[in-house]
Coordinates of C-alpha atoms in Angstrom, one line a residue:
X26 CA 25.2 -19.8 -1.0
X27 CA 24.0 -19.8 2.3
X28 CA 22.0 -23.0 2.2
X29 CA 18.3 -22.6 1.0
X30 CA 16.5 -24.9 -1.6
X31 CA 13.5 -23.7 -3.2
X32 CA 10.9 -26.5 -3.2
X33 CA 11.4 -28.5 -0.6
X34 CA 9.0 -27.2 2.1
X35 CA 11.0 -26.6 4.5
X36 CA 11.6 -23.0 6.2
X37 CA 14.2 -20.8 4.2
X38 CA 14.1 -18.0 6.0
X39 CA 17.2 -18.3 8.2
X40 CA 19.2 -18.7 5.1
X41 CA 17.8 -15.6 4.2
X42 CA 17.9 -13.5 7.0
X43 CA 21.7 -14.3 6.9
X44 CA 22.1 -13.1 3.4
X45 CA 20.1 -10.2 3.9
X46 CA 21.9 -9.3 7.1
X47 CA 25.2 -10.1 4.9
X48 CA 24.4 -7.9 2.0
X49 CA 23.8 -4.8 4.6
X50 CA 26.9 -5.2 6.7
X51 CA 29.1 -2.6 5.0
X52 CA 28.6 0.9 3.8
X53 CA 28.1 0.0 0.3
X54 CA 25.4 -2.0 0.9
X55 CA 24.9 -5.2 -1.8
X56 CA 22.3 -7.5 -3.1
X57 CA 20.1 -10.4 -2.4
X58 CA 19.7 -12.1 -5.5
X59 CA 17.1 -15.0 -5.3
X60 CA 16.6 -17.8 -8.5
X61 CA 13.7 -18.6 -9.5
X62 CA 11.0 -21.3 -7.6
X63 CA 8.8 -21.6 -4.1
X64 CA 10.9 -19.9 -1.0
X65 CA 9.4 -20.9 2.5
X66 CA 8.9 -18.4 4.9
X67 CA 8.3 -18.2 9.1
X68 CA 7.8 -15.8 11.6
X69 CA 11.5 -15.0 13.4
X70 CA 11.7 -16.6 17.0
X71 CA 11.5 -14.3 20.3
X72 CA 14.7 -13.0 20.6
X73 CA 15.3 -11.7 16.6
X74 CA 15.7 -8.3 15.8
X75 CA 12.3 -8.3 14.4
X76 CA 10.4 -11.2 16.0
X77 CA 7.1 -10.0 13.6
X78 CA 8.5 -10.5 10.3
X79 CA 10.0 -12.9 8.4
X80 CA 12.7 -11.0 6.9
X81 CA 14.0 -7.7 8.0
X82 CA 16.7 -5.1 7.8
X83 CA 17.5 -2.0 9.2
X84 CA 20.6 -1.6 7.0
X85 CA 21.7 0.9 3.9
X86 CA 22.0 -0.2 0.1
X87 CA 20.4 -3.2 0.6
X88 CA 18.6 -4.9 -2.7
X89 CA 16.2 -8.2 -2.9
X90 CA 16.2 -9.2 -6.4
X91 CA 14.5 -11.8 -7.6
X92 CA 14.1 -13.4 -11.6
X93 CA 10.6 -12.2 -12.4
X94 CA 7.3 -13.3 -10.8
X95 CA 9.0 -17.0 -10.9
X96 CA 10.6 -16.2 -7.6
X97 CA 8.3 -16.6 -5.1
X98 CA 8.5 -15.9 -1.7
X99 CA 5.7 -18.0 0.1
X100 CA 4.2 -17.5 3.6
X101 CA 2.5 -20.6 4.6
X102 CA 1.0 -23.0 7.5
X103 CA -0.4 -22.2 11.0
X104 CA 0.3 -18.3 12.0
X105 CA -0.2 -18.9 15.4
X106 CA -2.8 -16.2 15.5
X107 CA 0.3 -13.8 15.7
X108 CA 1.2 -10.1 13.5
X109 CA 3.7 -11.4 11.0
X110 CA 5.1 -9.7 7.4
X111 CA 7.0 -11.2 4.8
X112 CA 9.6 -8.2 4.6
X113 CA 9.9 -6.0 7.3
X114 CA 11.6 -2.5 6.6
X115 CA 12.7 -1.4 10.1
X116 CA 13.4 1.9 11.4
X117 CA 16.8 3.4 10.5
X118 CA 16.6 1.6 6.6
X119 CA 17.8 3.5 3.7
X120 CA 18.1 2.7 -0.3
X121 CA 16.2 -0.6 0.3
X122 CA 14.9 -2.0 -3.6
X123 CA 12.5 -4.6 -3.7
X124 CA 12.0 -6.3 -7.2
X125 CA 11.2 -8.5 -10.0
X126 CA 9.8 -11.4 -7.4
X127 CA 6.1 -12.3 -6.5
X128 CA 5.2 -12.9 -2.3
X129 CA 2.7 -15.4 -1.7
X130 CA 0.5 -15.4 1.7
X131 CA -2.1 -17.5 -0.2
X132 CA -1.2 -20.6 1.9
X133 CA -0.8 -18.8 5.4
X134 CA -3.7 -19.6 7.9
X135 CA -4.6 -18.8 11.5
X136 CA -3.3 -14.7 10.7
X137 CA -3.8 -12.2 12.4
X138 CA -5.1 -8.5 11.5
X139 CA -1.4 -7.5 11.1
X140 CA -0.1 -9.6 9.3
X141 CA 1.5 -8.2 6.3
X142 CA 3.4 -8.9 2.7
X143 CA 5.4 -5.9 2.8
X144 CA 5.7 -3.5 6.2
X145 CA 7.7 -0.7 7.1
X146 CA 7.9 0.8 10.8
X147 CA 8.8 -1.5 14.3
X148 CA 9.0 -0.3 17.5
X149 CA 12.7 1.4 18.6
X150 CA 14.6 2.1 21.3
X151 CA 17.3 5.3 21.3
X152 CA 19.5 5.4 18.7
X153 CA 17.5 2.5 17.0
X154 CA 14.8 5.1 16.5
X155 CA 15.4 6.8 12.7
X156 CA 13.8 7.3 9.8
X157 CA 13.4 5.2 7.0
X158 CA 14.3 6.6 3.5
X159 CA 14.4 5.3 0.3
X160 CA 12.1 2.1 0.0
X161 CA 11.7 1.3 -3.7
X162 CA 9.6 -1.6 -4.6
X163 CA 9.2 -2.7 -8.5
X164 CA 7.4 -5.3 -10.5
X165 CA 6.9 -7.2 -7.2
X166 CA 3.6 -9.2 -7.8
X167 CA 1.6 -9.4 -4.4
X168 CA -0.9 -12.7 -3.4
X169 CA -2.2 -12.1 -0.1
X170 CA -5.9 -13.1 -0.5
X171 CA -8.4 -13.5 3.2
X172 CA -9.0 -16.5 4.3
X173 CA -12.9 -16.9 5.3
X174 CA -13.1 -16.4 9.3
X175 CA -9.3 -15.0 9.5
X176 CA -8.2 -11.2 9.5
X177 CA -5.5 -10.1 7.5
X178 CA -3.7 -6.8 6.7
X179 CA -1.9 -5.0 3.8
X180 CA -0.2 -5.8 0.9
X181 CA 2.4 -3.2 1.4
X182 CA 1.9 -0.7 4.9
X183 CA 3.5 2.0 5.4
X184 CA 3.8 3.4 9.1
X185 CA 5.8 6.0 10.7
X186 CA 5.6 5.6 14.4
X187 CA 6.5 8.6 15.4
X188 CA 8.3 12.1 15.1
X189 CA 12.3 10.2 15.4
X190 CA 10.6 7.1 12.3
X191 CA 9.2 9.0 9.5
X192 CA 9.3 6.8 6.2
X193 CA 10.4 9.5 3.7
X194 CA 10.7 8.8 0.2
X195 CA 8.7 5.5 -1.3
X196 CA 8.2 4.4 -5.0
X197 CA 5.7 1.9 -5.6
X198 CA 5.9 0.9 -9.4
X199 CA 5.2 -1.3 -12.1
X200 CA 3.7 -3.9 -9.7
X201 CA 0.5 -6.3 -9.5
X202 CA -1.1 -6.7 -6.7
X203 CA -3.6 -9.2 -7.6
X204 CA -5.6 -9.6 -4.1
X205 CA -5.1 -7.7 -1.0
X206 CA -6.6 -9.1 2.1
X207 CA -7.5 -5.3 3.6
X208 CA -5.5 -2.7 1.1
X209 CA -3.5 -2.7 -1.4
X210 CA -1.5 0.4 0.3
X211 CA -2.0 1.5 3.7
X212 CA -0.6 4.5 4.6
X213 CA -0.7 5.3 8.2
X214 CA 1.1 8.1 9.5
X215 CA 4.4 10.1 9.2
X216 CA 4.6 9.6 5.4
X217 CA 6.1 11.9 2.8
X218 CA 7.1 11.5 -0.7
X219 CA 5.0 8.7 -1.6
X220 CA 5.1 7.8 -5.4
X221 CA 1.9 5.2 -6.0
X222 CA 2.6 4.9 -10.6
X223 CA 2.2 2.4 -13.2
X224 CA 0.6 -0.5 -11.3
X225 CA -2.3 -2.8 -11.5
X226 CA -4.6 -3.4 -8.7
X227 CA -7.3 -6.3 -8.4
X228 CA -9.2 -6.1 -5.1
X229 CA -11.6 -8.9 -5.1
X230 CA -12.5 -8.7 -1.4
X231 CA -10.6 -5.6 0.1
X232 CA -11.2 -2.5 1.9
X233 CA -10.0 0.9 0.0
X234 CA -7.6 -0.4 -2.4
X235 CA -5.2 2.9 -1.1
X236 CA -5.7 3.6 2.1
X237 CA -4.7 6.7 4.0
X238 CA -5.6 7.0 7.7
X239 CA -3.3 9.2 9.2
X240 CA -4.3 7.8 12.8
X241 CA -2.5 9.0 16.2
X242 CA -1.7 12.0 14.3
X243 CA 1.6 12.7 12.0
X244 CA -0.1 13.7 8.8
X245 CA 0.8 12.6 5.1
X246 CA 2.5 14.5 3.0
X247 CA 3.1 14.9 -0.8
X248 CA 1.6 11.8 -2.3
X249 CA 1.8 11.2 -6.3
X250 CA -0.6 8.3 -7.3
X251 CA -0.3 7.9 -11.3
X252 CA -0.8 6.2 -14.2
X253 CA -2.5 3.4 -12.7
X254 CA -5.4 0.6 -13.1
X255 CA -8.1 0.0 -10.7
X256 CA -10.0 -3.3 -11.5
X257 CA -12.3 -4.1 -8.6
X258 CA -14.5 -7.1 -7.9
X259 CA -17.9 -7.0 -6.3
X260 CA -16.8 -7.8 -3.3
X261 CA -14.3 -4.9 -2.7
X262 CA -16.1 -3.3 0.6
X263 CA -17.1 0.3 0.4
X264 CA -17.1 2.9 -3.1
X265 CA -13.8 4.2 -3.0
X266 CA -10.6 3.1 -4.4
X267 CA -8.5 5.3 -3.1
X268 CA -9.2 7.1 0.3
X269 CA -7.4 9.8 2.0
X270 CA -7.6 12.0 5.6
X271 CA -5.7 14.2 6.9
X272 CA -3.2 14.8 3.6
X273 CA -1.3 17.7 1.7
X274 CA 0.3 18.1 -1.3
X275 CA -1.5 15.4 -3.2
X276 CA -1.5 14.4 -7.2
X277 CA -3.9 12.0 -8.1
X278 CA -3.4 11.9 -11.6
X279 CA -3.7 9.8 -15.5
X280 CA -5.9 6.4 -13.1
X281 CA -8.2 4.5 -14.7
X282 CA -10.8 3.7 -11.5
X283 CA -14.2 1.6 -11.5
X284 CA -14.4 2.6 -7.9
X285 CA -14.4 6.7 -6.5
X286 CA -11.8 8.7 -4.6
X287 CA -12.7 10.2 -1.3
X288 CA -10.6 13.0 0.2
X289 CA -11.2 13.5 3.9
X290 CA -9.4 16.8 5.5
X291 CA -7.3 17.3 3.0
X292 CA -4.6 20.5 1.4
X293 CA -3.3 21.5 -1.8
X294 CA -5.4 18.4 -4.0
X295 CA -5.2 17.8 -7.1
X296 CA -7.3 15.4 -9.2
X297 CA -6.5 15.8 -12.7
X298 CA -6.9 13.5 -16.0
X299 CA -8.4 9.9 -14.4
X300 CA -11.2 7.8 -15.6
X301 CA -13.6 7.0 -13.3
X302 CA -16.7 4.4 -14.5
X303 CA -18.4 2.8 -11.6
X304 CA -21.3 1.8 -9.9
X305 CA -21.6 3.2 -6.6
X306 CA -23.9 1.8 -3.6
X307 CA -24.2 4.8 -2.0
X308 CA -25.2 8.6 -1.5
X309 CA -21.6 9.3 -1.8
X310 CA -20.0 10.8 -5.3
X311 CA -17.7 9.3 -7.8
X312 CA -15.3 12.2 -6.1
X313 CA -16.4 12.9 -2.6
X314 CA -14.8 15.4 -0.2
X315 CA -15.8 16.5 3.6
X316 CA -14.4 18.6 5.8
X317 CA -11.5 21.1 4.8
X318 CA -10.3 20.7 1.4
X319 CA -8.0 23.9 0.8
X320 CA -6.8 24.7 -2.7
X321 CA -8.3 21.8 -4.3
X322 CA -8.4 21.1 -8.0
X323 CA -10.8 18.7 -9.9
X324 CA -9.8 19.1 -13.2
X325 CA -9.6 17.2 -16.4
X326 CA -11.8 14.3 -15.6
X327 CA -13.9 11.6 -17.1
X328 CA -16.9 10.4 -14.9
X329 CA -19.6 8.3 -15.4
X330 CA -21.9 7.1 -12.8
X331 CA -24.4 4.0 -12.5
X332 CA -26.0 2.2 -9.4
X333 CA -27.5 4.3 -6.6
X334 CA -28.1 7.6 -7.1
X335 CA -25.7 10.4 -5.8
X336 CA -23.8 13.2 -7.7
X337 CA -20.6 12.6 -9.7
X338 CA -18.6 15.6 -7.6
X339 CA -19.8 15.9 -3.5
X340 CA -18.2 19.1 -1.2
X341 CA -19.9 18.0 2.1
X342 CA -19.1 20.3 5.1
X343 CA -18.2 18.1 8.4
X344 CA -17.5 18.4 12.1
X345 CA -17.4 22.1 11.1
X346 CA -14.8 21.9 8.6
X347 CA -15.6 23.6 5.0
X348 CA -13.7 23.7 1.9
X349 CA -11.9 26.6 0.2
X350 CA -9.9 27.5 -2.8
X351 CA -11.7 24.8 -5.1
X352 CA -11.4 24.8 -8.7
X353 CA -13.8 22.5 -10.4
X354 CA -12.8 22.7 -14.3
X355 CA -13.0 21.1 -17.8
X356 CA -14.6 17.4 -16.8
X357 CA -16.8 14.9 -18.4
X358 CA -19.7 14.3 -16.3
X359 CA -22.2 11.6 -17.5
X360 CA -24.9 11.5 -14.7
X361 CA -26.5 7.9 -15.0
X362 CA -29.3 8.1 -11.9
X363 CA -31.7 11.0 -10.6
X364 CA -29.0 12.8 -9.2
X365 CA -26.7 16.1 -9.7
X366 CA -24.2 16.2 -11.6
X367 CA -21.7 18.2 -8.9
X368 CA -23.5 18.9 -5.4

């Protein structure tokens, strides 16, 4: 309806912006559905609302829909070297659903270290400045492989600049992300009620598949990652496949992992029911912790430990922080190198 054609190779994206800014323009909010086949995307031109992304909204009740992995949203050619995302949820955004479509960055070259699939958070002026709520994303299939030589960011980052842009409430479901340049999910700062469940993650390449760094302060805060799978290729940099600092409130529950789970300054943890077979590198354990790690529970779980030698459970005092409160109950350890079982 508003003039794009799948296929073609040329840029969509004004089309689209125009629907997505159409479907957003009233209180009830309405929905971008998108048919099946190859949609071209481009960075906005100085001057758009969101000059770093290719598609954007800051509006209420908004809903991309595509027909299944068959819709594909593609991000290709010469990035200029420049921070560009596919979908860009900007500050004030609330009841945004993102589903049944696949985004491709598998063409895209010349990117720069912030360039991502999925993004939330922009920078604001006055009023602009609000949080973002509600950001459901579902059955979405992610592509968004590193080039050799190039950076690249997320699959999906989540970012709360600041005290006035917190991004409260975020399901991530059901999805595949089958190769994340850095991670999977970054999560930055200023982010609570975080639902990770149901999704399957290939990192060939990537950094910690989950990735909290609560950096410039603003810590996380209630985090549920469940009932997922964690299938990581030998390339995937580091031991860990989820990674946390500076957290509270966290489940990490029911995940089947061949890589660990480090918690780094961390409250009221929970680690109950995963499956965790892998092959470490490192000194570090299958579960590692450091610093303070108040009320933590490790309960419930299956590890089994190959490679380098190191414990399957690690408390590690750092920068003077210790842990208290810890429960350690009920798990299946199966120590595979000269090493303790929990140190």
């Amino acid at each position: 309806a508003y003039g794009a054609v799948p296929g073609d190779g040329l840029s969509d994206r004004v089309a689209f912006q125009n629907a997505f800014d159409a479907a957003s323009t009233t209180g009830d909010g309405g929905t971008l559905c998108i048919g099946a086949g190859r949609w071209r995307m481009e960075r906005a031109p100085v001057g758009s609302f969101n000059r770093f992304a290719a598609l954007s909204t800051h509006g209420k009740h908004v809903t991309i829909r595509g027909a299944g992995p068959e819709t594909v949203l593609e991000l290709a050619g010469d990035q200029g070297g420049g921070a560009v995302a596919v979908i860009a949820i900007d500050p004030g955004a609330e009841h945004i659903l993102i589903r049944d479509l696949t985004i491709d960055t598998s063409a895209a070259t010349n990117t720069d270290e912030q360039t991502h699939a999925i993004v939330t958070g922009s920078a604001c002026t006055g009023a602009g400045c609000a949080p973002i709520r509600d950001l459901q994303i579902e059955r979405v299939t992610f592509r968004h492989p590193k080039r050799a030589g190039e950076r690249k960011g997320d699959c999906v980052r989540l970012l709360g600049n600041g005290p006035a842009t917190p991004v409260v409430g975020v399901r991530i479901a059901n999805s595949s992300f089958e190769d994340c340049a850095r991670s999977a999910v970054g999560i930055q700062r200023g982010v609570s009620q975080l639902v990770i469940t149901g999704n399957t993650f290939r990192c060939t390449s990537c950094d910690q598949t989950i990735d909290g760094e609560a950096t410039g302060g603003g810590a996380d805060d209630n985090i549920v990652i469940t009932g997922n799978t964690f299938v990581d290729g030998p390339g995937a940099q580091g031991d860990y496949a989820i990674a946390l600092t500076s957290t509270s409130r966290v489940a990490i529950t029911g995940n089947t992992l061949n890589r660990g789970i480090s918690l780094y300054r961390t409250a009221l943890t929970a680690v109950v029911g995963n499956v965790i077979d892998a092959a470490p590198t490192g000194p570090g354990g299958l579960i590692h912790v450091a610093n303070t790690c108040e009320d933590l529970t490790i309960s419930g779980n299956t590890l089994r430990r190959a490679g380098a030698p190191g414990p399957l459970i690690r408390l590690t005092p750092h920068s003077g922080g210790v842990c208290g409160g810890v429960a350690i109950t009920g798990n299946t350890l199966s120590q595979g190198t000269p090493a303790w079982a929990i140190y």
